[in-house]
Amino acid sequence: MNFTRLLSTINYKKIPPSIFRSYSTMSIEKKLQSVFSKVDELKPVFIERLANAVAIPSVSGDESLRKEVFKMSEFLVKELESLGAYDIQVKPLGKQPPPVTDENLELPPIVLARVGKDETKKTIMIYGHYDVQPALKDDGWDTYPFKLVEVNDKLYGRGSTDDKGPVIAWLNVLQAHKELSLELPVNIIFCFEGMEESGSLGLEELVGREADKYFKGVDTCCISDNYWLGTKKPVLTYGLRGCNYYQIIVSGPGADLHSGIFGGVIHEPMTDLIRVMSQLVDVKGKILIPGIDEMVAPVTETEEKLYDDIEFDVNELNAASGSNTAIYQSKNDILMHRWRYPSLSLHGIEGAFSGGGAKTVIPAKVIGKFSIRTVPDIDSKKMDQYVFDYVNAKFKELGTPNSYKVELIHDGAYWKSDPFNDSFTAAKKATKVVWGVEPDLTREGGSIPITLTFEQQLKTNVLLLPLGKGDDGAHSINEKIDVKNYIEGAKTMAAYLHYYGEI
Amino acid sequence: MNFTRLLSTINYKKIPPSIFRSYSTMSIEKKLQSVFSKVDELKPVFIERLANAVAIPSVSGDESLRKEVFKMSEFLVKELESLGAYDIQVKPLGKQPPPVTDENLELPPIVLARVGKDETKKTIMIYGHYDVQPALKDDGWDTYPFKLVEVNDKLYGRGSTDDKGPVIAWLNVLQAHKELSLELPVNIIFCFEGMEESGSLGLEELVGREADKYFKGVDTCCISDNYWLGTKKPVLTYGLRGCNYYQIIVSGPGADLHSGIFGGVIHEPMTDLIRVMSQLVDVKGKILIPGIDEMVAPVTETEEKLYDDIEFDVNELNAASGSNTAIYQSKNDILMHRWRYPSLSLHGIEGAFSGGGAKTVIPAKVIGKFSIRTVPDIDSKKMDQYVFDYVNAKFKELGTPNSYKVELIHDGAYWKSDPFNDSFTAAKKATKVVWGVEPDLTREGGSIPITLTFEQQLKTNVLLLPLGKGDDGAHSINEKIDVKNYIEGAKTMAAYLHYYGEI
């Protein structure tokens, strides 16, 4: 909690930006040595910059704090300007669509900025978000969430790891180069959004609109918005599962009925729904809908090898779930079922009694919710059809007079990149030089929809380069980033730029 | 909607109460003829009395209207006083227990009153309630709910049939006798409560306290707080099902988890719960827990005959449920499964996702709710054990590491009376003389817990004598009582008193 160490002795804005020394004859390793020393030297400044960012409660999900989200975008613009970015565009996204309380509520803008415009260099698009999850001291935080507090070499505060830490780390990379008058080895296009925690409203459309304009010429994309698998080894992430979300609607009676009067004499929608929901997945997670498992890409030898070095065991899963409820005990089984096999979860039922205590209702209309996490090579449309056919067949078997319908309500595709492409290769070298180890190549069980948007719209590949650890507590109370991850992370980012620029 | 017919020309308070003519030599039929004529004559006064009662919005479930519930109790006291009741006691029940907003909220009192104290006569305890369900015009009412409005010989208004209509009808019986100076054939003890729609808080304790005091010497009880089976034939009700309410608690993870990260690698509580819930009852309503059906009393010939004359068919069930979802098509099957066989309903799940849209949560703790309607001769404790054993066995079969528990959270006993006892015999005669038909002898699928309280605490039998029709819409919008039911109902009540007094 000691911020006395925060220095303001280095007035980095005073360094003349015009004169960049030529480092052209220097090896990458030499250049990086200078950068790493500068990063270490600037550590107090970097922490102060993050503290200034965390101090702005830019919660996109809280309408009353929308002005703070805008304030955060202005903060970024100022920082970018002072660090030599140009062509800074603050893209308005219009009014937030319903449901909103204030129908004139403006969406936070997307901040675009360039650094470098050398046609002989590669161009990297770097994405991050400057909005955060809600946080209240009363939620159980040990400290005030919008004041960055350092305890035992960890920086606590909302947004410290998700995603202000990584966003500010990129700015720190700029500053280190600027102070060294060291030219960046690539052109950078920044794309910072302020609505990620609230559905990224407007982002996909903007990327589409700007694909051939602002984003023209992008060679690769880099996103730092996920986490290491555990707490010890850095990772690079090359895959995400998709998610198809379904609902089963069963209805019969004209209105909710009293179970005293109608129990035993009518076909109850809940009975039908529960019967069918119980036949979707078994207790060991096996999907009972035929055809889905058959579409899953077989595990190749190359892929299997990727798991060898990964540090993970069942204890980490149990610690994360807060229970001893693991289906599998071996590392490979757990990680493969999280990353590269589909899963089906039953989420709940809309329309049934969901309160505490006892209510003797026969719900007239109930909507069962479940989703399937998708992986290569599942054909999403085919899977939908398998689901519909199976559910309809199960209802037919029941012979119920209630009406039923199964429908897809959300469809997000999986993403898998080639972890041996140029961008991953550069990031591996960067990790090795900073952390002294090869990064684990991981996938994630969840989705980051924007990954796919960039890949498809900009027709390029995407690298997920996480900075924070698996125990950082993004979205939770006491969110933190380790000082080491924040500082070494900036070094890794810098090294990545240099190695990628060299290829 | 025409209330111009409401008369105030008959100033019944002016009739000297001291002189009661001796009707001792007159036959019951003659006496009843006089009563019926008087009831017809007083119809406008009776409707006005009900209008005055309905105008008081005595909603017990709305704390802000508690003073209106008290006002309604005062209204009853005044009416009872003016109609010759004595020993009127307004019993306070103390503060309403939590959950309440205002922790000093007083429970509405129970109004006790006597009419007649002739030791040679039988004593009937008459129960009714003066509180009502909530009602707002905006709920969809065609008229303002707290103004009694007559349209096509129906009286619309909250409480018109549940339960102000029947309560006021008893007062009307007193008035008819008073104006005729006709002595009542029985002693009456009234017990009117103001909390029936909100759990009858305090009533059971009061009945216990007063069993050997105010209620000493009660020969039988009569409750008019249910309805005809249909709309054409009057009924007397001799049975109610009980209700045991259970919950199954399944928990595993320490907190709700993300299905992207944990889907497919942990045992999900929802999967386990849905599996077990699906094995409690089949889609045709058959309870799958062994031992329960075996305890049900066999249908006797006498009982089966009671169904012969009952007017009811599957169309009435379909109309009531607003659907064609009947499990049985024959009258006897439907009514027996509603009244004299147990049923199991799945009500919902607490802790699971229950909102609209899509949420990819793996709920950490889910609580499945179901209830079983009980009938003679199910032993409630034995049934609980069968339920616990079955559910636990089903969980064992799953082999899940999640923890589970099944528990009873509410237990209400069934009630069945002898429909050939003195009280039912008198009520049958009364119905016949007023309506010209034998009443159907019905049971109900639901519970009226106070029935059992009176039977057990006062060690006497109870008659359920409904006034309103099956389509009156108690608890619903546009609640009504037919003028005919209200007026002929008062006659039936009067005739019941006379026939019972004669036995």
PDB file of N, CA and C in Angstrom, chain B residues 174-253:
ATOM      1  N   LEU B 174     -79.084 -13.150   9.329  1.00  0.00           N
ATOM      2  CA  LEU B 174     -79.486 -12.570  10.620  1.00  0.00           C
ATOM      3  C   LEU B 174     -80.552 -11.504  10.434  1.00  0.00           C
ATOM      4  N   GLN B 175     -80.334 -10.648   9.426  1.00  0.00           N
ATOM      5  CA  GLN B 175     -81.277  -9.549   9.221  1.00  0.00           C
ATOM      6  C   GLN B 175     -82.677 -10.054   8.867  1.00  0.00           C
ATOM      7  N   ALA B 176     -82.731 -11.054   8.002  1.00  0.00           N
ATOM      8  CA  ALA B 176     -84.033 -11.604   7.600  1.00  0.00           C
ATOM      9  C   ALA B 176     -84.790 -12.120   8.828  1.00  0.00           C
ATOM     10  N   HIS B 177     -84.070 -12.855   9.674  1.00  0.00           N
ATOM     11  CA  HIS B 177     -84.712 -13.375  10.879  1.00  0.00           C
ATOM     12  C   HIS B 177     -85.140 -12.258  11.804  1.00  0.00           C
ATOM     13  N   LYS B 178     -84.282 -11.264  11.908  1.00  0.00           N
ATOM     14  CA  LYS B 178     -84.590 -10.159  12.815  1.00  0.00           C
ATOM     15  C   LYS B 178     -85.842  -9.412  12.358  1.00  0.00           C
ATOM     16  N   GLU B 179     -85.924  -9.153  11.064  1.00  0.00           N
ATOM     17  CA  GLU B 179     -87.082  -8.399  10.558  1.00  0.00           C
ATOM     18  C   GLU B 179     -88.370  -9.196  10.683  1.00  0.00           C
ATOM     19  N   LEU B 180     -88.221 -10.524  10.651  1.00  0.00           N
ATOM     20  CA  LEU B 180     -89.400 -11.381  10.825  1.00  0.00           C
ATOM     21  C   LEU B 180     -89.675 -11.649  12.300  1.00  0.00           C
ATOM     22  N   SER B 181     -88.791 -11.126  13.142  1.00  0.00           N
ATOM     23  CA  SER B 181     -88.825 -11.486  14.564  1.00  0.00           C
ATOM     24  C   SER B 181     -88.872 -12.995  14.745  1.00  0.00           C
ATOM     25  N   LEU B 182     -88.137 -13.672  13.882  1.00  0.00           N
ATOM     26  CA  LEU B 182     -88.077 -15.135  13.905  1.00  0.00           C
ATOM     27  C   LEU B 182     -86.812 -15.587  14.626  1.00  0.00           C
ATOM     28  N   GLU B 183     -87.016 -16.391  15.636  1.00  0.00           N
ATOM     29  CA  GLU B 183     -85.882 -16.856  16.426  1.00  0.00           C
ATOM     30  C   GLU B 183     -84.989 -17.768  15.590  1.00  0.00           C
ATOM     31  N   LEU B 184     -83.693 -17.652  15.774  1.00  0.00           N
ATOM     32  CA  LEU B 184     -82.776 -18.568  15.074  1.00  0.00           C
ATOM     33  C   LEU B 184     -82.864 -19.958  15.698  1.00  0.00           C
ATOM     34  N   PRO B 185     -82.795 -20.983  14.866  1.00  0.00           N
ATOM     35  CA  PRO B 185     -82.958 -22.350  15.387  1.00  0.00           C
ATOM     36  C   PRO B 185     -81.708 -22.900  16.048  1.00  0.00           C
ATOM     37  N   VAL B 186     -80.603 -22.200  15.969  1.00  0.00           N
ATOM     38  CA  VAL B 186     -79.335 -22.646  16.544  1.00  0.00           C
ATOM     39  C   VAL B 186     -78.634 -21.449  17.180  1.00  0.00           C
ATOM     40  N   ASN B 187     -77.652 -21.744  18.039  1.00  0.00           N
ATOM     41  CA  ASN B 187     -76.730 -20.694  18.481  1.00  0.00           C
ATOM     42  C   ASN B 187     -75.623 -20.593  17.436  1.00  0.00           C
ATOM     43  N   ILE B 188     -75.215 -19.365  17.167  1.00  0.00           N
ATOM     44  CA  ILE B 188     -74.132 -19.171  16.194  1.00  0.00           C
ATOM     45  C   ILE B 188     -72.937 -18.526  16.890  1.00  0.00           C
ATOM     46  N   ILE B 189     -71.756 -19.039  16.558  1.00  0.00           N
ATOM     47  CA  ILE B 189     -70.526 -18.323  16.931  1.00  0.00           C
ATOM     48  C   ILE B 189     -69.814 -17.963  15.629  1.00  0.00           C
ATOM     49  N   PHE B 190     -69.635 -16.656  15.422  1.00  0.00           N
ATOM     50  CA  PHE B 190     -68.913 -16.226  14.225  1.00  0.00           C
ATOM     51  C   PHE B 190     -67.421 -16.102  14.535  1.00  0.00           C
ATOM     52  N   CYS B 191     -66.612 -16.494  13.565  1.00  0.00           N
ATOM     53  CA  CYS B 191     -65.159 -16.306  13.663  1.00  0.00           C
ATOM     54  C   CYS B 191     -64.696 -15.767  12.316  1.00  0.00           C
ATOM     55  N   PHE B 192     -64.456 -14.451  12.284  1.00  0.00           N
ATOM     56  CA  PHE B 192     -64.042 -13.806  11.026  1.00  0.00           C
ATOM     57  C   PHE B 192     -62.595 -13.346  11.138  1.00  0.00           C
ATOM     58  N   GLU B 193     -61.750 -13.816  10.213  1.00  0.00           N
ATOM     59  CA  GLU B 193     -60.344 -13.405  10.276  1.00  0.00           C
ATOM     60  C   GLU B 193     -59.991 -12.455   9.125  1.00  0.00           C
ATOM     61  N   GLY B 194     -58.888 -11.724   9.293  1.00  0.00           N
ATOM     62  CA  GLY B 194     -58.489 -10.711   8.316  1.00  0.00           C
ATOM     63  C   GLY B 194     -57.133 -10.982   7.698  1.00  0.00           C
ATOM     64  N   MET B 195     -56.695 -12.240   7.754  1.00  0.00           N
ATOM     65  CA  MET B 195     -55.342 -12.553   7.280  1.00  0.00           C
ATOM     66  C   MET B 195     -55.340 -13.835   6.430  1.00  0.00           C
ATOM     67  N   GLU B 196     -56.526 -14.250   5.972  1.00  0.00           N
ATOM     68  CA  GLU B 196     -56.611 -15.541   5.284  1.00  0.00           C
ATOM     69  C   GLU B 196     -55.798 -15.559   4.002  1.00  0.00           C
ATOM     70  N   GLU B 197     -55.812 -14.449   3.272  1.00  0.00           N
ATOM     71  CA  GLU B 197     -55.100 -14.397   1.989  1.00  0.00           C
ATOM     72  C   GLU B 197     -53.590 -14.260   2.186  1.00  0.00           C
ATOM     73  N   SER B 198     -53.167 -14.145   3.428  1.00  0.00           N
ATOM     74  CA  SER B 198     -51.737 -13.983   3.714  1.00  0.00           C
ATOM     75  C   SER B 198     -51.291 -14.971   4.771  1.00  0.00           C
ATOM     76  N   GLY B 199     -51.771 -16.206   4.660  1.00  0.00           N
ATOM     77  CA  GLY B 199     -51.248 -17.273   5.505  1.00  0.00           C
ATOM     78  C   GLY B 199     -51.955 -17.471   6.830  1.00  0.00           C
ATOM     79  N   SER B 200     -53.092 -16.781   7.055  1.00  0.00           N
ATOM     80  CA  SER B 200     -53.866 -16.970   8.308  1.00  0.00           C
ATOM     81  C   SER B 200     -52.987 -16.865   9.548  1.00  0.00           C
ATOM     82  N   LEU B 201     -52.030 -15.923   9.512  1.00  0.00           N
ATOM     83  CA  LEU B 201     -51.112 -15.780  10.652  1.00  0.00           C
ATOM     84  C   LEU B 201     -51.895 -15.551  11.938  1.00  0.00           C
ATOM     85  N   GLY B 202     -51.604 -16.323  12.926  1.00  0.00           N
ATOM     86  CA  GLY B 202     -52.195 -16.128  14.250  1.00  0.00           C
ATOM     87  C   GLY B 202     -53.507 -16.856  14.476  1.00  0.00           C
ATOM     88  N   LEU B 203     -54.142 -17.348  13.422  1.00  0.00           N
ATOM     89  CA  LEU B 203     -55.471 -17.945  13.575  1.00  0.00           C
ATOM     90  C   LEU B 203     -55.417 -19.264  14.333  1.00  0.00           C
ATOM     91  N   GLU B 204     -54.480 -20.133  13.916  1.00  0.00           N
ATOM     92  CA  GLU B 204     -54.432 -21.451  14.543  1.00  0.00           C
ATOM     93  C   GLU B 204     -54.214 -21.332  16.054  1.00  0.00           C
ATOM     94  N   GLU B 205     -53.305 -20.413  16.430  1.00  0.00           N
ATOM     95  CA  GLU B 205     -53.020 -20.216  17.851  1.00  0.00           C
ATOM     96  C   GLU B 205     -54.269 -19.716  18.583  1.00  0.00           C
ATOM     97  N   LEU B 206     -54.987 -18.777  17.948  1.00  0.00           N
ATOM     98  CA  LEU B 206     -56.184 -18.254  18.585  1.00  0.00           C
ATOM     99  C   LEU B 206     -57.227 -19.348  18.772  1.00  0.00           C
ATOM    100  N   VAL B 207     -57.424 -20.175  17.745  1.00  0.00           N
ATOM    101  CA  VAL B 207     -58.408 -21.245  17.857  1.00  0.00           C
ATOM    102  C   VAL B 207     -58.022 -22.169  19.004  1.00  0.00           C
ATOM    103  N   GLY B 208     -56.720 -22.454  19.115  1.00  0.00           N
ATOM    104  CA  GLY B 208     -56.247 -23.290  20.223  1.00  0.00           C
ATOM    105  C   GLY B 208     -56.547 -22.653  21.574  1.00  0.00           C
ATOM    106  N   ARG B 209     -56.244 -21.348  21.679  1.00  0.00           N
ATOM    107  CA  ARG B 209     -56.457 -20.652  22.954  1.00  0.00           C
ATOM    108  C   ARG B 209     -57.929 -20.599  23.356  1.00  0.00           C
ATOM    109  N   GLU B 210     -58.806 -20.454  22.338  1.00  0.00           N
ATOM    110  CA  GLU B 210     -60.227 -20.243  22.620  1.00  0.00           C
ATOM    111  C   GLU B 210     -61.059 -21.522  22.540  1.00  0.00           C
ATOM    112  N   ALA B 211     -60.397 -22.662  22.249  1.00  0.00           N
ATOM    113  CA  ALA B 211     -61.153 -23.907  22.035  1.00  0.00           C
ATOM    114  C   ALA B 211     -62.079 -24.204  23.215  1.00  0.00           C
ATOM    115  N   ASP B 212     -61.576 -24.043  24.430  1.00  0.00           N
ATOM    116  CA  ASP B 212     -62.397 -24.347  25.613  1.00  0.00           C
ATOM    117  C   ASP B 212     -63.001 -23.098  26.229  1.00  0.00           C
ATOM    118  N   LYS B 213     -62.843 -21.991  25.535  1.00  0.00           N
ATOM    119  CA  LYS B 213     -63.411 -20.747  26.075  1.00  0.00           C
ATOM    120  C   LYS B 213     -64.510 -20.265  25.135  1.00  0.00           C
ATOM    121  N   TYR B 214     -64.123 -19.375  24.211  1.00  0.00           N
ATOM    122  CA  TYR B 214     -65.162 -18.806  23.345  1.00  0.00           C
ATOM    123  C   TYR B 214     -65.844 -19.875  22.506  1.00  0.00           C
ATOM    124  N   PHE B 215     -65.059 -20.876  22.071  1.00  0.00           N
ATOM    125  CA  PHE B 215     -65.619 -21.895  21.163  1.00  0.00           C
ATOM    126  C   PHE B 215     -66.209 -23.093  21.922  1.00  0.00           C
ATOM    127  N   LYS B 216     -66.269 -23.009  23.249  1.00  0.00           N
ATOM    128  CA  LYS B 216     -66.765 -24.135  24.050  1.00  0.00           C
ATOM    129  C   LYS B 216     -68.204 -24.482  23.634  1.00  0.00           C
ATOM    130  N   GLY B 217     -68.445 -25.754  23.447  1.00  0.00           N
ATOM    131  CA  GLY B 217     -69.802 -26.194  23.128  1.00  0.00           C
ATOM    132  C   GLY B 217     -70.177 -26.172  21.663  1.00  0.00           C
ATOM    133  N   VAL B 218     -69.201 -25.907  20.784  1.00  0.00           N
ATOM    134  CA  VAL B 218     -69.504 -25.896  19.353  1.00  0.00           C
ATOM    135  C   VAL B 218     -69.831 -27.319  18.893  1.00  0.00           C
ATOM    136  N   ASP B 219     -70.946 -27.483  18.192  1.00  0.00           N
ATOM    137  CA  ASP B 219     -71.353 -28.807  17.712  1.00  0.00           C
ATOM    138  C   ASP B 219     -70.844 -29.099  16.310  1.00  0.00           C
ATOM    139  N   THR B 220     -70.774 -28.071  15.496  1.00  0.00           N
ATOM    140  CA  THR B 220     -70.261 -28.266  14.144  1.00  0.00           C
ATOM    141  C   THR B 220     -69.757 -26.938  13.607  1.00  0.00           C
ATOM    142  N   CYS B 221     -68.940 -27.045  12.548  1.00  0.00           N
ATOM    143  CA  CYS B 221     -68.397 -25.837  11.912  1.00  0.00           C
ATOM    144  C   CYS B 221     -68.855 -25.776  10.467  1.00  0.00           C
ATOM    145  N   CYS B 222     -69.041 -24.559  10.009  1.00  0.00           N
ATOM    146  CA  CYS B 222     -69.423 -24.373   8.607  1.00  0.00           C
ATOM    147  C   CYS B 222     -68.542 -23.278   8.002  1.00  0.00           C
ATOM    148  N   ILE B 223     -67.925 -23.617   6.871  1.00  0.00           N
ATOM    149  CA  ILE B 223     -67.050 -22.663   6.183  1.00  0.00           C
ATOM    150  C   ILE B 223     -67.574 -22.459   4.772  1.00  0.00           C
ATOM    151  N   SER B 224     -67.810 -21.207   4.405  1.00  0.00           N
ATOM    152  CA  SER B 224     -68.198 -20.898   3.022  1.00  0.00           C
ATOM    153  C   SER B 224     -67.046 -20.141   2.381  1.00  0.00           C
ATOM    154  N   ASP B 225     -66.056 -20.870   1.903  1.00  0.00           N
ATOM    155  CA  ASP B 225     -64.890 -20.204   1.312  1.00  0.00           C
ATOM    156  C   ASP B 225     -64.342 -21.025   0.150  1.00  0.00           C
ATOM    157  N   ASN B 226     -65.225 -21.783  -0.489  1.00  0.00           N
ATOM    158  CA  ASN B 226     -64.799 -22.416  -1.747  1.00  0.00           C
ATOM    159  C   ASN B 226     -65.939 -22.280  -2.754  1.00  0.00           C
ATOM    160  N   TYR B 227     -65.923 -23.053  -3.818  1.00  0.00           N
ATOM    161  CA  TYR B 227     -66.824 -22.775  -4.945  1.00  0.00           C
ATOM    162  C   TYR B 227     -67.461 -24.038  -5.484  1.00  0.00           C
ATOM    163  N   TRP B 228     -68.536 -23.833  -6.213  1.00  0.00           N
ATOM    164  CA  TRP B 228     -69.140 -24.945  -6.925  1.00  0.00           C
ATOM    165  C   TRP B 228     -68.088 -25.524  -7.891  1.00  0.00           C
ATOM    166  N   LEU B 229     -68.286 -26.769  -8.241  1.00  0.00           N
ATOM    167  CA  LEU B 229     -67.372 -27.386  -9.202  1.00  0.00           C
ATOM    168  C   LEU B 229     -67.506 -26.719 -10.575  1.00  0.00           C
ATOM    169  N   GLY B 230     -68.753 -26.505 -10.972  1.00  0.00           N
ATOM    170  CA  GLY B 230     -69.008 -25.853 -12.258  1.00  0.00           C
ATOM    171  C   GLY B 230     -69.866 -24.620 -12.058  1.00  0.00           C
ATOM    172  N   THR B 231     -70.776 -24.408 -12.973  1.00  0.00           N
ATOM    173  CA  THR B 231     -71.597 -23.198 -12.900  1.00  0.00           C
ATOM    174  C   THR B 231     -73.090 -23.506 -12.778  1.00  0.00           C
ATOM    175  N   LYS B 232     -73.429 -24.797 -12.795  1.00  0.00           N
ATOM    176  CA  LYS B 232     -74.857 -25.111 -12.851  1.00  0.00           C
ATOM    177  C   LYS B 232     -75.421 -25.715 -11.583  1.00  0.00           C
ATOM    178  N   LYS B 233     -74.612 -26.482 -10.884  1.00  0.00           N
ATOM    179  CA  LYS B 233     -75.173 -27.258  -9.782  1.00  0.00           C
ATOM    180  C   LYS B 233     -74.487 -26.923  -8.471  1.00  0.00           C
ATOM    181  N   PRO B 234     -75.299 -26.660  -7.429  1.00  0.00           N
ATOM    182  CA  PRO B 234     -74.691 -26.415  -6.121  1.00  0.00           C
ATOM    183  C   PRO B 234     -73.986 -27.666  -5.605  1.00  0.00           C
ATOM    184  N   VAL B 235     -73.002 -27.467  -4.760  1.00  0.00           N
ATOM    185  CA  VAL B 235     -72.234 -28.592  -4.224  1.00  0.00           C
ATOM    186  C   VAL B 235     -72.023 -28.421  -2.728  1.00  0.00           C
ATOM    187  N   LEU B 236     -71.747 -29.531  -2.082  1.00  0.00           N
ATOM    188  CA  LEU B 236     -71.215 -29.542  -0.713  1.00  0.00           C
ATOM    189  C   LEU B 236     -69.874 -30.247  -0.791  1.00  0.00           C
ATOM    190  N   THR B 237     -68.909 -29.779  -0.024  1.00  0.00           N
ATOM    191  CA  THR B 237     -67.554 -30.291  -0.182  1.00  0.00           C
ATOM    192  C   THR B 237     -67.119 -31.038   1.074  1.00  0.00           C
ATOM    193  N   TYR B 238     -66.654 -32.279   0.871  1.00  0.00           N
ATOM    194  CA  TYR B 238     -66.333 -33.126   2.025  1.00  0.00           C
ATOM    195  C   TYR B 238     -64.875 -33.579   2.082  1.00  0.00           C
ATOM    196  N   GLY B 239     -64.052 -33.076   1.169  1.00  0.00           N
ATOM    197  CA  GLY B 239     -62.655 -33.507   1.215  1.00  0.00           C
ATOM    198  C   GLY B 239     -61.713 -32.496   0.584  1.00  0.00           C
ATOM    199  N   LEU B 240     -60.497 -32.484   1.094  1.00  0.00           N
ATOM    200  CA  LEU B 240     -59.434 -31.630   0.549  1.00  0.00           C
ATOM    201  C   LEU B 240     -58.150 -32.449   0.527  1.00  0.00           C
ATOM    202  N   ARG B 241     -57.331 -32.253  -0.509  1.00  0.00           N
ATOM    203  CA  ARG B 241     -56.041 -32.935  -0.502  1.00  0.00           C
ATOM    204  C   ARG B 241     -55.051 -32.175   0.389  1.00  0.00           C
ATOM    205  N   GLY B 242     -54.091 -32.885   0.903  1.00  0.00           N
ATOM    206  CA  GLY B 242     -53.013 -32.240   1.644  1.00  0.00           C
ATOM    207  C   GLY B 242     -51.868 -31.925   0.703  1.00  0.00           C
ATOM    208  N   CYS B 243     -50.796 -31.398   1.239  1.00  0.00           N
ATOM    209  CA  CYS B 243     -49.664 -31.047   0.382  1.00  0.00           C
ATOM    210  C   CYS B 243     -48.352 -31.126   1.154  1.00  0.00           C
ATOM    211  N   ASN B 244     -47.481 -32.002   0.731  1.00  0.00           N
ATOM    212  CA  ASN B 244     -46.113 -32.042   1.270  1.00  0.00           C
ATOM    213  C   ASN B 244     -45.180 -31.455   0.214  1.00  0.00           C
ATOM    214  N   TYR B 245     -44.421 -30.445   0.622  1.00  0.00           N
ATOM    215  CA  TYR B 245     -43.572 -29.707  -0.320  1.00  0.00           C
ATOM    216  C   TYR B 245     -42.111 -30.028  -0.005  1.00  0.00           C
ATOM    217  N   TYR B 246     -41.378 -30.432  -1.028  1.00  0.00           N
ATOM    218  CA  TYR B 246     -39.991 -30.859  -0.844  1.00  0.00           C
ATOM    219  C   TYR B 246     -39.029 -29.998  -1.654  1.00  0.00           C
ATOM    220  N   GLN B 247     -37.776 -30.000  -1.231  1.00  0.00           N
ATOM    221  CA  GLN B 247     -36.742 -29.422  -2.085  1.00  0.00           C
ATOM    222  C   GLN B 247     -35.509 -30.312  -2.099  1.00  0.00           C
ATOM    223  N   ILE B 248     -34.870 -30.327  -3.261  1.00  0.00           N
ATOM    224  CA  ILE B 248     -33.628 -31.081  -3.438  1.00  0.00           C
ATOM    225  C   ILE B 248     -32.523 -30.055  -3.659  1.00  0.00           C
ATOM    226  N   ILE B 249     -31.532 -30.064  -2.779  1.00  0.00           N
ATOM    227  CA  ILE B 249     -30.439 -29.091  -2.875  1.00  0.00           C
ATOM    228  C   ILE B 249     -29.200 -29.803  -3.410  1.00  0.00           C
ATOM    229  N   VAL B 250     -28.674 -29.322  -4.524  1.00  0.00           N
ATOM    230  CA  VAL B 250     -27.451 -29.895  -5.083  1.00  0.00           C
ATOM    231  C   VAL B 250     -26.410 -28.794  -5.161  1.00  0.00           C
ATOM    232  N   SER B 251     -25.236 -29.044  -4.621  1.00  0.00           N
ATOM    233  CA  SER B 251     -24.195 -28.019  -4.710  1.00  0.00           C
ATOM    234  C   SER B 251     -22.830 -28.663  -4.900  1.00  0.00           C
ATOM    235  N   GLY B 252     -21.979 -27.929  -5.596  1.00  0.00           N
ATOM    236  CA  GLY B 252     -20.641 -28.423  -5.866  1.00  0.00           C
ATOM    237  C   GLY B 252     -19.652 -27.287  -5.815  1.00  0.00           C
ATOM    238  N   PRO B 253     -19.514 -26.538  -6.909  1.00  0.00           N
ATOM    239  CA  PRO B 253     -18.507 -25.476  -6.984  1.00  0.00           C
ATOM    240  C   PRO B 253     -18.687 -24.448  -5.864  1.00  0.00           C
TER     241      PRO B 253
END
